[in-house]
Coordinates of C-alpha atoms in Angstrom, one line a residue:
X1 CA 29.6 -3.5 -44.3
X2 CA 31.8 -0.8 -42.7
X3 CA 32.4 -0.5 -39.0
X4 CA 30.6 2.9 -39.1
X5 CA 27.4 1.3 -40.5
X6 CA 27.7 -1.7 -38.2
X7 CA 27.8 0.4 -35.0
X8 CA 25.4 3.3 -35.9
X9 CA 23.7 3.1 -32.5
X10 CA 27.0 3.2 -30.6
X11 CA 28.3 6.1 -32.8
X12 CA 25.1 8.1 -32.0
X13 CA 25.8 7.8 -28.3
X14 CA 29.5 8.8 -28.8
X15 CA 28.4 11.9 -30.8
X16 CA 26.3 13.1 -27.9
X17 CA 29.0 12.6 -25.4
X18 CA 31.5 14.4 -27.6
X19 CA 29.2 17.4 -27.6
X20 CA 29.6 17.5 -23.8
X21 CA 33.2 16.6 -23.3
X22 CA 34.9 17.4 -26.6
X23 CA 38.1 15.4 -27.2
X24 CA 38.2 13.9 -23.7
X25 CA 39.1 10.2 -23.9
X26 CA 36.8 8.5 -21.5
X27 CA 37.7 5.5 -19.3
X28 CA 35.9 2.7 -21.2
X29 CA 35.1 -0.8 -20.0
X30 CA 34.0 -3.3 -22.6
X31 CA 33.2 -7.0 -22.6
X32 CA 35.2 -9.7 -24.2
X33 CA 32.4 -12.2 -24.6
X34 CA 28.9 -11.0 -25.5
X35 CA 26.1 -11.8 -23.0
X36 CA 24.2 -13.7 -25.7
X37 CA 27.1 -16.1 -26.0
X38 CA 27.4 -16.7 -22.3
X39 CA 29.4 -13.7 -21.2
X40 CA 29.0 -12.5 -17.6
X41 CA 28.2 -8.8 -18.4
X42 CA 25.0 -7.9 -20.3
X43 CA 26.2 -4.4 -21.4
X44 CA 28.6 -4.2 -24.3
X45 CA 30.4 -1.3 -22.6
X46 CA 30.4 1.5 -20.1
X47 CA 32.2 4.8 -20.5
X48 CA 33.2 7.2 -17.6
X49 CA 33.9 10.8 -18.3
X50 CA 35.5 13.3 -15.9
X51 CA 33.0 16.2 -15.3
X52 CA 33.9 19.3 -13.3
X53 CA 30.6 21.1 -12.8
X54 CA 28.8 21.7 -10.6
X55 CA 31.6 19.8 -8.7
X56 CA 34.0 17.1 -9.8
X57 CA 32.3 13.8 -10.6
X58 CA 32.3 10.8 -12.9
X59 CA 29.6 10.8 -15.6
X60 CA 28.9 7.2 -16.7
X61 CA 27.0 6.2 -19.8
X62 CA 26.1 2.6 -20.9
X63 CA 26.1 0.9 -24.2
X64 CA 23.7 -1.9 -24.6
X65 CA 20.1 -1.1 -23.6
X66 CA 19.6 0.3 -27.1
X67 CA 20.4 -1.3 -30.4
X68 CA 24.1 -0.5 -31.0
X69 CA 24.5 -2.3 -34.3
X70 CA 21.8 -3.6 -36.7
X71 CA 18.1 -3.1 -36.1
X72 CA 16.7 -6.3 -34.7
X73 CA 13.4 -5.4 -32.9
X74 CA 10.1 -4.8 -34.7
X75 CA 9.6 -1.5 -32.9
X76 CA 10.7 1.1 -35.4
X77 CA 10.1 4.0 -33.1
X78 CA 12.5 3.0 -30.3
X79 CA 16.0 1.5 -30.3
X80 CA 16.0 -1.6 -28.1
X81 CA 14.6 -0.6 -24.7
X82 CA 14.5 3.0 -25.8
X83 CA 17.2 4.3 -23.4
X84 CA 20.7 4.1 -22.1
X85 CA 21.5 4.6 -18.4
X86 CA 23.8 7.4 -17.1
X87 CA 25.1 7.9 -13.5
X88 CA 26.8 10.8 -11.9
X89 CA 29.1 10.0 -8.9
X90 CA 31.1 12.4 -6.9
X91 CA 34.9 12.2 -7.6
X92 CA 37.8 12.8 -5.3
X93 CA 40.4 15.3 -6.3
X94 CA 43.1 12.7 -6.9
X95 CA 40.8 10.0 -8.2
X96 CA 42.0 8.8 -11.7
X97 CA 39.9 5.6 -12.0
X98 CA 36.1 5.3 -11.5
X99 CA 35.2 2.9 -8.7
X100 CA 34.5 -0.7 -9.7
X101 CA 31.3 -0.8 -7.7
X102 CA 29.7 1.8 -9.9
X103 CA 30.5 -0.3 -13.0
X104 CA 29.1 -3.4 -11.3
X105 CA 26.0 -1.5 -10.3
X106 CA 25.3 -0.6 -13.9
X107 CA 26.0 -4.1 -15.1
X108 CA 23.6 -5.4 -12.4
X109 CA 20.9 -3.1 -13.7
X110 CA 21.5 -4.7 -17.1
X111 CA 21.0 -8.2 -15.6
X112 CA 17.8 -7.1 -13.9
X113 CA 16.3 -5.5 -17.0
X114 CA 17.4 -8.2 -19.4
X115 CA 16.2 -11.0 -17.2
X116 CA 12.9 -9.4 -15.9
X117 CA 11.9 -7.4 -18.9
X118 CA 11.0 -4.5 -16.5
X119 CA 11.9 -1.2 -18.2
X120 CA 12.5 2.0 -16.3
X121 CA 11.2 5.4 -17.3
X122 CA 11.8 8.9 -15.8
X123 CA 10.0 9.0 -12.4
X124 CA 10.5 5.4 -11.6
X125 CA 12.4 4.1 -8.5
X126 CA 13.9 0.8 -7.3
X127 CA 14.5 -0.3 -3.7
X128 CA 18.0 -1.9 -3.5
X129 CA 17.2 -3.4 0.0
X130 CA 20.7 -2.4 1.2
X131 CA 23.5 0.0 0.3
X132 CA 23.8 0.7 -3.4
X133 CA 27.6 0.3 -2.8
X134 CA 27.9 -3.1 -1.2
X135 CA 29.6 -2.9 2.2
X136 CA 29.7 0.9 2.3
X137 CA 28.6 3.0 5.2
X138 CA 26.0 5.0 3.3
X139 CA 22.4 5.9 3.7
X140 CA 21.7 5.5 0.0
X141 CA 19.7 2.3 -0.3
X142 CA 17.6 2.9 -3.4
X143 CA 17.7 4.4 -6.9
X144 CA 15.5 6.9 -8.7
X145 CA 15.4 7.5 -12.4
X146 CA 15.3 10.9 -14.2
X147 CA 16.2 12.3 -17.6
X148 CA 19.9 13.2 -17.7
X149 CA 20.0 17.0 -17.4
X150 CA 22.7 17.4 -20.1
X151 CA 21.7 14.7 -22.6
X152 CA 18.5 15.2 -24.6
X153 CA 16.6 12.4 -26.4
X154 CA 18.2 11.4 -29.7
X155 CA 17.0 9.9 -33.0
X156 CA 19.3 7.1 -34.3
X157 CA 19.0 5.0 -37.4
X158 CA 17.6 2.3 -35.1
X159 CA 15.1 4.5 -33.4
X160 CA 14.7 6.8 -30.4
X161 CA 17.0 6.7 -27.4
X162 CA 16.6 8.6 -24.1
X163 CA 19.4 9.0 -21.5
X164 CA 18.0 7.9 -18.2
X165 CA 20.1 8.9 -15.2
X166 CA 20.2 6.8 -12.0
X167 CA 20.2 8.7 -8.7
X168 CA 21.2 7.2 -5.4
X169 CA 18.5 7.9 -2.7
X170 CA 17.8 7.2 0.9
X171 CA 15.1 5.0 2.3
X172 CA 13.0 7.9 3.5
X173 CA 13.4 9.7 0.2
X174 CA 12.1 6.5 -1.5
X175 CA 9.1 6.6 0.8
X176 CA 8.5 10.2 0.0
X177 CA 8.6 9.5 -3.7
X178 CA 6.1 6.7 -3.2
X179 CA 3.7 8.8 -1.2
X180 CA 4.1 11.8 -3.6
X181 CA 6.2 11.5 -6.8
X182 CA 9.8 11.0 -7.7
X183 CA 10.4 14.1 -9.8
X184 CA 8.7 16.3 -7.1
X185 CA 11.0 15.0 -4.4
X186 CA 14.1 15.4 -6.5
X187 CA 13.2 18.9 -7.7
X188 CA 12.5 20.0 -4.1
X189 CA 16.1 19.0 -3.2
X190 CA 17.8 19.8 -6.4
X191 CA 19.8 22.7 -5.0
X192 CA 21.5 20.2 -2.6
X193 CA 22.1 17.5 -5.2
X194 CA 22.8 19.6 -8.4
X195 CA 22.5 17.6 -11.6
X196 CA 21.2 14.7 -9.4
X197 CA 24.7 13.9 -8.3
X198 CA 25.1 10.7 -6.2
X199 CA 27.2 11.2 -3.1
X200 CA 27.6 8.2 -0.9
X201 CA 28.4 10.4 2.1
X202 CA 25.3 12.6 2.0
X203 CA 22.4 12.3 4.4
X204 CA 18.7 12.4 3.7
X205 CA 17.2 15.5 2.0
X206 CA 14.3 15.2 4.4
X207 CA 16.6 16.4 7.2
X208 CA 16.5 19.8 5.5
X209 CA 13.5 21.7 6.8
X210 CA 12.6 23.5 3.6
X211 CA 12.8 20.3 1.5
X212 CA 10.8 18.3 4.0
X213 CA 8.1 21.0 4.1
X214 CA 7.9 21.2 0.3
X215 CA 7.5 17.4 0.0
X216 CA 4.9 17.3 2.7
X217 CA 2.9 20.1 1.1
X218 CA 3.1 18.4 -2.3
X219 CA 1.9 15.1 -1.0
X220 CA -1.0 16.6 0.8
X221 CA -2.0 18.7 -2.2
X222 CA -1.5 16.2 -5.0
X223 CA -1.7 12.8 -3.3
X224 CA 0.4 9.8 -4.4
X225 CA 1.5 9.3 -8.0
X226 CA 2.2 5.6 -7.3
X227 CA -0.7 3.6 -8.8
X228 CA 1.1 0.3 -8.9
X229 CA 3.3 -1.5 -6.5
X230 CA 5.0 -4.9 -6.8
X231 CA 4.6 -6.8 -3.6
X232 CA 6.6 -10.0 -3.1
X233 CA 4.7 -11.5 -0.2
X234 CA 1.2 -10.8 -1.6
X235 CA -1.2 -13.7 -1.2
X236 CA -5.0 -14.3 -0.9
X237 CA -6.8 -17.0 1.1
X238 CA -10.5 -17.4 0.3
X239 CA -12.9 -17.6 3.4
X240 CA -14.6 -20.8 4.4
X241 CA -18.2 -21.4 5.4
X242 CA -19.2 -24.3 7.6
X243 CA -22.3 -25.3 9.5
X244 CA -21.3 -23.5 12.6
X245 CA -18.2 -21.5 11.7
X246 CA -17.3 -18.9 9.1
X247 CA -13.7 -17.7 8.4
X248 CA -13.1 -14.4 6.5
X249 CA -11.1 -14.2 3.3
X250 CA -7.6 -13.1 4.2
X251 CA -5.1 -10.8 2.3
X252 CA -1.5 -11.4 3.2
X253 CA 1.1 -8.7 3.1
X254 CA 4.8 -8.6 4.1
X255 CA 5.8 -6.4 7.0
X256 CA 8.4 -4.5 5.0
X257 CA 5.7 -3.1 2.6
X258 CA 2.7 -3.0 5.0
X259 CA 3.3 0.6 6.2
X260 CA 4.0 2.1 2.8
X261 CA 0.9 0.5 1.5
X262 CA -1.1 2.2 4.2
X263 CA 0.4 5.5 3.3
X264 CA -0.2 5.0 -0.4
X265 CA -3.9 4.2 0.3
X266 CA -4.3 7.5 2.1
X267 CA -2.6 9.3 -0.8
X268 CA -4.6 7.4 -3.5
X269 CA -8.1 6.6 -2.2
X270 CA -8.6 10.1 -0.7
X271 CA -7.9 11.6 -4.1
X272 CA -10.2 9.2 -5.9
X273 CA -7.5 7.0 -7.4
X274 CA -6.9 3.3 -7.3
X275 CA -3.9 1.4 -6.0
X276 CA -2.9 -1.9 -7.7
X277 CA -0.7 -4.4 -5.9
X278 CA 1.0 -7.0 -8.0
X279 CA 2.3 -10.3 -6.6
X280 CA 3.8 -13.4 -8.2
X281 CA 0.4 -14.9 -9.0
X282 CA -2.2 -12.5 -7.8
X283 CA -3.3 -8.9 -8.2
X284 CA -5.2 -6.8 -5.7
X285 CA -6.8 -3.5 -6.5
X286 CA -7.9 -1.0 -3.8
X287 CA -10.4 1.4 -5.2
X288 CA -12.5 4.3 -3.8
X289 CA -16.2 3.8 -3.3
X290 CA -19.1 4.7 -1.0
X291 CA -19.7 1.2 0.3
X292 CA -16.7 -0.9 1.4
X293 CA -16.6 -4.4 0.2
X294 CA -14.5 -7.1 -1.5
X295 CA -15.1 -8.4 -5.0
X296 CA -13.3 -11.6 -6.1
X297 CA -12.9 -11.7 -9.9
X298 CA -11.1 -14.2 -12.1
X299 CA -7.9 -12.3 -12.5
X300 CA -7.9 -9.9 -9.5
X301 CA -9.3 -9.1 -6.1
X302 CA -11.0 -5.7 -5.8
X303 CA -11.3 -4.1 -2.4
X304 CA -13.5 -1.0 -2.2
X305 CA -12.7 1.5 0.5
X306 CA -14.5 4.7 1.6
X307 CA -12.9 7.4 3.8
X308 CA -13.6 5.6 7.1
X309 CA -12.3 2.2 5.8
X310 CA -9.2 3.9 4.4
X311 CA -8.3 5.5 7.7
X312 CA -9.0 2.3 9.7
X313 CA -6.9 0.1 7.4
X314 CA -4.0 2.5 7.0
X315 CA -3.7 2.8 10.8
X316 CA -3.4 -1.0 11.1
X317 CA -0.9 -1.5 8.3
X318 CA 2.3 -1.5 10.4
X319 CA 5.7 -3.2 9.9
X320 CA 5.0 -6.0 12.5
X321 CA 3.5 -9.4 12.4
X322 CA -0.3 -9.3 13.0
X323 CA -3.7 -10.5 11.9
X324 CA -6.7 -8.2 12.1
X325 CA -10.0 -7.1 10.6
X326 CA -11.5 -3.6 10.4
X327 CA -15.1 -2.9 11.4
X328 CA -16.1 -1.1 8.2
X329 CA -14.9 -4.0 5.9
X330 CA -16.8 -7.1 7.0
X331 CA -15.7 -10.5 5.8
X332 CA -12.1 -9.6 5.0
X333 CA -9.1 -10.1 7.2
X334 CA -5.5 -8.9 6.8
X335 CA -2.4 -10.9 7.8
X336 CA 1.0 -9.1 8.1
X337 CA 3.8 -11.7 8.0
X338 CA 7.5 -11.2 8.7
X339 CA 9.8 -10.2 5.9
X340 CA 13.3 -11.7 5.6
X341 CA 15.9 -9.4 3.9
X342 CA 18.6 -11.5 2.3
X343 CA 22.0 -10.7 0.7
X344 CA 23.2 -11.7 -2.7
X345 CA 23.9 -15.2 -1.5
X346 CA 20.5 -15.8 0.0
X347 CA 21.6 -15.3 3.7
X348 CA 19.1 -13.6 5.9
X349 CA 20.6 -10.3 7.1
X350 CA 17.5 -8.6 8.6
X351 CA 14.0 -9.7 9.7
X352 CA 11.2 -7.1 9.7
X353 CA 8.1 -7.8 11.7

Protein backbone atom coordinates (compact mmCIF):
# COMPACT_ATOMS: atom_id res chain seq x y z
CA UNK A 1 0.00 0.00 0.00
CA UNK A 2 1.43 3.38 -0.97
CA UNK A 3 1.70 6.29 1.39
CA UNK A 4 -0.83 8.19 -0.74
CA UNK A 5 -3.47 5.52 -0.24
CA UNK A 6 -2.60 5.07 3.43
CA UNK A 7 -3.15 8.74 4.24
CA UNK A 8 -6.12 9.63 2.05
CA UNK A 9 -7.87 11.56 4.85
CA UNK A 10 -4.75 13.56 5.66
CA UNK A 11 -4.14 14.30 1.99
CA UNK A 12 -7.70 15.58 1.57
CA UNK A 13 -7.15 18.13 4.35
CA UNK A 14 -3.81 19.22 2.83
CA UNK A 15 -5.50 19.73 -0.53
CA UNK A 16 -8.02 22.17 0.98
CA UNK A 17 -5.32 24.11 2.82
CA UNK A 18 -3.24 24.35 -0.38
CA UNK A 19 -6.23 25.99 -2.10
CA UNK A 20 -6.04 28.76 0.51
CA UNK A 21 -2.29 29.13 1.01
CA UNK A 22 -0.71 27.80 -2.16
CA UNK A 23 2.85 26.62 -1.66
CA UNK A 24 3.21 28.10 1.83
CA UNK A 25 4.92 25.55 4.08
CA UNK A 26 3.00 25.54 7.37
CA UNK A 27 4.48 25.15 10.81
CA UNK A 28 3.57 21.55 11.55
CA UNK A 29 3.55 19.84 14.93
CA UNK A 30 3.21 16.06 14.91
CA UNK A 31 3.30 13.36 17.55
CA UNK A 32 6.03 10.77 17.96
CA UNK A 33 3.91 8.17 19.75
CA UNK A 34 0.26 7.64 18.76
CA UNK A 35 -2.36 8.27 21.45
CA UNK A 36 -3.67 4.71 21.06
CA UNK A 37 -0.23 3.41 22.04
CA UNK A 38 0.07 5.58 25.14
CA UNK A 39 1.25 8.84 23.65
CA UNK A 40 0.33 12.08 25.45
CA UNK A 41 -1.27 13.88 22.48
CA UNK A 42 -4.52 12.60 20.94
CA UNK A 43 -4.18 14.48 17.63
CA UNK A 44 -1.73 13.14 15.04
CA UNK A 45 -0.79 16.65 14.02
CA UNK A 46 -1.56 20.38 13.95
CA UNK A 47 -0.55 22.76 11.18
CA UNK A 48 -0.36 26.54 11.52
CA UNK A 49 -0.48 28.80 8.45
CA UNK A 50 0.32 32.50 8.27
CA UNK A 51 -2.77 34.37 7.07
CA UNK A 52 -2.74 38.08 6.26
CA UNK A 53 -6.41 39.00 5.83
CA UNK A 54 -8.41 40.58 7.33
CA UNK A 55 -5.36 41.09 9.59
CA UNK A 56 -2.26 39.00 10.33
CA UNK A 57 -3.15 35.81 12.17
CA UNK A 58 -2.32 32.15 12.61
CA UNK A 59 -4.74 29.73 10.99
CA UNK A 60 -4.51 26.36 12.73
CA UNK A 61 -5.98 23.09 11.44
CA UNK A 62 -6.00 19.73 13.21
CA UNK A 63 -5.38 16.22 11.94
CA UNK A 64 -7.02 13.48 13.96
CA UNK A 65 -10.73 13.98 14.57
CA UNK A 66 -11.41 12.47 11.13
CA UNK A 67 -10.07 9.19 9.78
CA UNK A 68 -6.71 10.09 8.29
CA UNK A 69 -5.69 6.65 7.07
CA UNK A 70 -7.84 3.54 6.61
CA UNK A 71 -11.61 3.58 7.14
CA UNK A 72 -12.28 2.08 10.57
CA UNK A 73 -15.74 3.21 11.69
CA UNK A 74 -18.98 1.71 10.41
CA UNK A 75 -20.37 5.15 9.57
CA UNK A 76 -19.86 5.42 5.83
CA UNK A 77 -21.20 8.98 5.60
CA UNK A 78 -18.80 10.68 8.04
CA UNK A 79 -15.07 10.33 8.49
CA UNK A 80 -14.37 9.71 12.17
CA UNK A 81 -16.13 12.41 14.19
CA UNK A 82 -17.02 14.16 10.95
CA UNK A 83 -14.89 17.27 11.49
CA UNK A 84 -11.47 18.78 12.06
CA UNK A 85 -10.97 21.85 14.23
CA UNK A 86 -9.53 25.15 13.04
CA UNK A 87 -8.55 28.19 15.09
CA UNK A 88 -7.65 31.73 14.00
CA UNK A 89 -5.42 33.64 16.43
CA UNK A 90 -4.08 37.17 15.99
CA UNK A 91 -0.38 37.27 15.09
CA UNK A 92 2.19 39.90 15.93
CA UNK A 93 4.20 41.57 13.16
CA UNK A 94 7.46 39.85 14.16
CA UNK A 95 5.90 36.58 15.32
CA UNK A 96 7.50 33.62 13.51
CA UNK A 97 6.29 30.73 15.68
CA UNK A 98 2.70 30.09 16.79
CA UNK A 99 2.23 30.23 20.58
CA UNK A 100 2.48 26.89 22.36
CA UNK A 101 -0.67 27.53 24.39
CA UNK A 102 -2.80 27.44 21.22
CA UNK A 103 -1.38 24.04 20.27
CA UNK A 104 -2.02 22.81 23.81
CA UNK A 105 -5.59 24.12 23.66
CA UNK A 106 -6.28 22.13 20.50
CA UNK A 107 -4.73 18.98 21.97
CA UNK A 108 -6.80 19.48 25.14
CA UNK A 109 -9.91 19.66 22.97
CA UNK A 110 -8.83 16.33 21.52
CA UNK A 111 -8.51 14.83 25.00
CA UNK A 112 -11.94 16.14 25.97
CA UNK A 113 -13.66 14.80 22.86
CA UNK A 114 -11.86 11.45 22.78
CA UNK A 115 -12.45 10.81 26.49
CA UNK A 116 -16.03 12.07 26.76
CA UNK A 117 -17.37 11.22 23.32
CA UNK A 118 -19.07 14.64 23.23
CA UNK A 119 -18.95 15.92 19.66
CA UNK A 120 -19.19 19.61 18.76
CA UNK A 121 -21.22 21.09 15.93
CA UNK A 122 -21.52 24.63 14.58
CA UNK A 123 -23.49 26.67 17.12
CA UNK A 124 -22.15 24.84 20.18
CA UNK A 125 -20.18 26.46 23.00
CA UNK A 126 -17.97 25.38 25.90
CA UNK A 127 -17.25 27.16 29.18
CA UNK A 128 -13.52 26.91 29.97
CA UNK A 129 -14.06 28.12 33.57
CA UNK A 130 -11.03 30.36 33.21
CA UNK A 131 -8.81 32.04 30.60
CA UNK A 132 -8.49 30.02 27.39
CA UNK A 133 -4.78 30.86 27.62
CA UNK A 134 -3.78 29.72 31.08
CA UNK A 135 -2.33 32.55 33.14
CA UNK A 136 -3.09 35.26 30.58
CA UNK A 137 -4.81 38.54 31.41
CA UNK A 138 -7.72 38.01 29.05
CA UNK A 139 -11.50 38.22 29.19
CA UNK A 140 -11.84 35.19 26.90
CA UNK A 141 -12.98 32.36 29.15
CA UNK A 142 -15.09 30.21 26.82
CA UNK A 143 -15.20 28.86 23.28
CA UNK A 144 -17.82 28.90 20.54
CA UNK A 145 -17.87 26.76 17.39
CA UNK A 146 -18.75 27.87 13.85
CA UNK A 147 -18.05 26.67 10.33
CA UNK A 148 -14.68 27.96 9.17
CA UNK A 149 -15.54 30.82 6.76
CA UNK A 150 -12.86 29.76 4.22
CA UNK A 151 -13.09 25.96 4.39
CA UNK A 152 -16.17 24.24 3.01
CA UNK A 153 -17.24 20.70 3.88
CA UNK A 154 -15.34 18.08 1.90
CA UNK A 155 -15.94 14.51 0.81
CA UNK A 156 -13.01 12.17 1.42
CA UNK A 157 -12.63 8.46 0.65
CA UNK A 158 -13.41 7.89 4.34
CA UNK A 159 -16.51 10.10 4.44
CA UNK A 160 -17.60 13.69 5.00
CA UNK A 161 -15.43 16.18 6.94
CA UNK A 162 -16.42 19.67 8.13
CA UNK A 163 -13.97 22.31 9.29
CA UNK A 164 -15.21 23.58 12.65
CA UNK A 165 -13.59 26.79 13.87
CA UNK A 166 -13.12 27.51 17.57
CA UNK A 167 -13.68 31.12 18.64
CA UNK A 168 -12.57 32.58 21.96
CA UNK A 169 -15.44 34.37 23.71
CA UNK A 170 -16.06 36.25 26.96
CA UNK A 171 -18.28 35.14 29.83
CA UNK A 172 -21.10 37.54 29.01
CA UNK A 173 -20.93 36.58 25.33
CA UNK A 174 -21.34 32.95 26.42
CA UNK A 175 -24.39 33.91 28.47
CA UNK A 176 -25.83 35.80 25.48
CA UNK A 177 -25.35 32.71 23.31
CA UNK A 178 -27.14 30.60 25.88
CA UNK A 179 -30.08 32.98 26.19
CA UNK A 180 -30.31 33.52 22.40
CA UNK A 181 -28.06 31.51 20.05
CA UNK A 182 -24.37 31.24 19.20
CA UNK A 183 -24.49 32.15 15.53
CA UNK A 184 -26.79 35.11 16.20
CA UNK A 185 -24.38 36.61 18.72
CA UNK A 186 -21.30 36.05 16.56
CA UNK A 187 -23.03 37.42 13.46
CA UNK A 188 -24.09 40.54 15.38
CA UNK A 189 -20.46 41.21 16.25
CA UNK A 190 -18.78 39.86 13.11
CA UNK A 191 -17.60 43.26 11.87
CA UNK A 192 -15.55 43.55 15.09
CA UNK A 193 -14.13 40.01 14.92
CA UNK A 194 -13.87 39.40 11.12
CA UNK A 195 -13.51 35.72 10.19
CA UNK A 196 -14.16 35.00 13.88
CA UNK A 197 -10.60 35.93 14.85
CA UNK A 198 -9.59 35.21 18.43
CA UNK A 199 -7.77 38.13 20.03
CA UNK A 200 -6.77 37.68 23.68
CA UNK A 201 -6.70 41.46 24.17
CA UNK A 202 -10.21 42.26 23.01
CA UNK A 203 -13.06 43.16 25.35
CA UNK A 204 -16.64 41.93 25.24
CA UNK A 205 -18.75 42.57 22.14
CA UNK A 206 -21.61 43.45 24.48
CA UNK A 207 -19.80 46.68 25.37
CA UNK A 208 -20.61 47.87 21.83
CA UNK A 209 -24.08 49.43 21.95
CA UNK A 210 -25.20 48.33 18.47
CA UNK A 211 -24.14 44.73 19.11
CA UNK A 212 -25.73 44.62 22.55
CA UNK A 213 -29.01 45.99 21.20
CA UNK A 214 -29.07 43.47 18.33
CA UNK A 215 -28.49 40.60 20.76
CA UNK A 216 -31.17 41.81 23.17
CA UNK A 217 -33.66 42.21 20.33
CA UNK A 218 -32.88 38.75 18.95
CA UNK A 219 -33.30 37.08 22.34
CA UNK A 220 -36.62 38.82 22.97
CA UNK A 221 -37.97 37.96 19.51
CA UNK A 222 -36.74 34.39 19.20
CA UNK A 223 -36.13 33.20 22.75
CA UNK A 224 -33.32 30.82 23.67
CA UNK A 225 -32.01 28.19 21.29
CA UNK A 226 -30.49 26.24 24.21
CA UNK A 227 -32.73 23.27 24.86
CA UNK A 228 -30.19 21.19 26.78
CA UNK A 229 -27.72 22.11 29.50
CA UNK A 230 -25.21 19.92 31.33
CA UNK A 231 -25.35 20.70 35.04
CA UNK A 232 -22.59 19.26 37.22
CA UNK A 233 -24.29 19.83 40.59
CA UNK A 234 -27.74 18.59 39.62
CA UNK A 235 -29.42 16.39 42.23
CA UNK A 236 -32.92 15.35 43.32
CA UNK A 237 -34.09 14.47 46.83
CA UNK A 238 -37.61 12.98 47.06
CA UNK A 239 -39.95 14.44 49.68
CA UNK A 240 -40.86 12.58 52.85
CA UNK A 241 -44.26 12.11 54.44
CA UNK A 242 -44.65 11.43 58.15
CA UNK A 243 -47.52 11.38 60.62
CA UNK A 244 -47.07 15.01 61.56
CA UNK A 245 -44.59 16.40 59.06
CA UNK A 246 -44.15 16.57 55.33
CA UNK A 247 -41.02 17.71 53.51
CA UNK A 248 -41.09 18.74 49.85
CA UNK A 249 -39.05 17.12 47.11
CA UNK A 250 -35.93 19.21 46.48
CA UNK A 251 -34.07 20.02 43.29
CA UNK A 252 -30.42 20.95 43.85
CA UNK A 253 -28.53 23.29 41.53
CA UNK A 254 -25.05 24.81 41.70
CA UNK A 255 -24.69 28.55 42.24
CA UNK A 256 -22.58 28.97 39.10
CA UNK A 257 -25.38 27.79 36.81
CA UNK A 258 -28.45 28.89 38.79
CA UNK A 259 -28.77 32.34 37.24
CA UNK A 260 -28.32 31.21 33.64
CA UNK A 261 -30.90 28.45 34.19
CA UNK A 262 -33.35 31.15 35.30
CA UNK A 263 -32.67 33.17 32.15
CA UNK A 264 -32.98 30.09 29.97
CA UNK A 265 -36.36 29.27 31.52
CA UNK A 266 -37.64 32.72 30.54
CA UNK A 267 -36.30 32.28 27.02
CA UNK A 268 -37.63 28.72 26.61
CA UNK A 269 -40.89 28.32 28.56
CA UNK A 270 -42.33 31.64 27.38
CA UNK A 271 -41.81 30.52 23.77
CA UNK A 272 -43.46 27.15 24.42
CA UNK A 273 -40.20 25.18 24.52
CA UNK A 274 -38.72 22.73 27.00
CA UNK A 275 -35.39 22.97 28.84
CA UNK A 276 -33.59 19.74 29.72
CA UNK A 277 -30.93 19.68 32.46
CA UNK A 278 -28.56 16.71 32.43
CA UNK A 279 -26.58 15.72 35.50
CA UNK A 280 -24.30 12.78 36.22
CA UNK A 281 -27.16 10.48 37.21
CA UNK A 282 -30.37 12.44 36.72
CA UNK A 283 -32.25 14.44 34.09
CA UNK A 284 -34.71 17.23 34.83
CA UNK A 285 -37.05 18.61 32.19
CA UNK A 286 -38.82 21.95 32.57
CA UNK A 287 -41.80 22.19 30.23
CA UNK A 288 -44.58 24.71 29.60
CA UNK A 289 -48.10 23.96 30.81
CA UNK A 290 -51.22 25.56 32.22
CA UNK A 291 -51.00 23.94 35.66
CA UNK A 292 -47.63 23.91 37.46
CA UNK A 293 -46.58 20.59 38.93
CA UNK A 294 -43.86 18.00 39.31
CA UNK A 295 -43.98 14.54 37.73
CA UNK A 296 -41.42 11.95 38.82
CA UNK A 297 -40.75 9.34 36.15
CA UNK A 298 -38.32 6.44 36.01
CA UNK A 299 -35.67 8.18 33.94
CA UNK A 300 -36.38 11.87 34.49
CA UNK A 301 -38.07 14.52 36.62
CA UNK A 302 -40.57 16.71 34.78
CA UNK A 303 -41.40 20.14 36.18
CA UNK A 304 -44.31 21.93 34.52
CA UNK A 305 -44.28 25.74 34.62
CA UNK A 306 -46.84 28.32 33.54
CA UNK A 307 -46.09 32.01 33.03
CA UNK A 308 -46.41 32.90 36.73
CA UNK A 309 -44.28 29.97 37.93
CA UNK A 310 -41.61 30.79 35.34
CA UNK A 311 -41.35 34.37 36.55
CA UNK A 312 -41.33 33.37 40.24
CA UNK A 313 -38.67 30.70 39.77
CA UNK A 314 -36.38 32.69 37.49
CA UNK A 315 -36.35 35.59 39.98
CA UNK A 316 -35.19 33.24 42.73
CA UNK A 317 -32.46 31.48 40.75
CA UNK A 318 -29.47 33.59 41.77
CA UNK A 319 -25.76 32.73 42.17
CA UNK A 320 -25.85 32.45 45.95
CA UNK A 321 -26.51 29.68 48.42
CA UNK A 322 -30.19 29.44 49.35
CA UNK A 323 -33.16 27.14 49.79
CA UNK A 324 -36.65 28.23 48.76
CA UNK A 325 -40.08 27.30 47.45
CA UNK A 326 -42.33 29.28 45.11
CA UNK A 327 -46.06 29.76 45.79
CA UNK A 328 -47.28 28.49 42.42
CA UNK A 329 -45.36 25.18 42.58
CA UNK A 330 -46.46 23.42 45.75
CA UNK A 331 -44.49 20.43 47.00
CA UNK A 332 -41.21 21.27 45.28
CA UNK A 333 -38.29 23.11 46.84
CA UNK A 334 -35.06 24.36 45.29
CA UNK A 335 -31.64 24.28 46.91
CA UNK A 336 -28.81 26.44 45.50
CA UNK A 337 -25.43 25.16 46.73
CA UNK A 338 -21.99 26.72 46.48
CA UNK A 339 -19.87 25.97 43.41
CA UNK A 340 -16.12 25.45 43.74
CA UNK A 341 -14.09 26.38 40.65
CA UNK A 342 -10.85 24.39 40.50
CA UNK A 343 -7.69 24.56 38.42
CA UNK A 344 -6.15 21.72 36.43
CA UNK A 345 -4.63 20.28 39.61
CA UNK A 346 -7.89 20.27 41.53
CA UNK A 347 -7.13 23.29 43.71
CA UNK A 348 -10.08 25.55 44.50
CA UNK A 349 -9.45 28.95 42.89
CA UNK A 350 -12.93 30.47 43.26
CA UNK A 351 -16.08 29.84 45.28
CA UNK A 352 -19.42 30.99 43.87
CA UNK A 353 -22.34 31.34 46.22
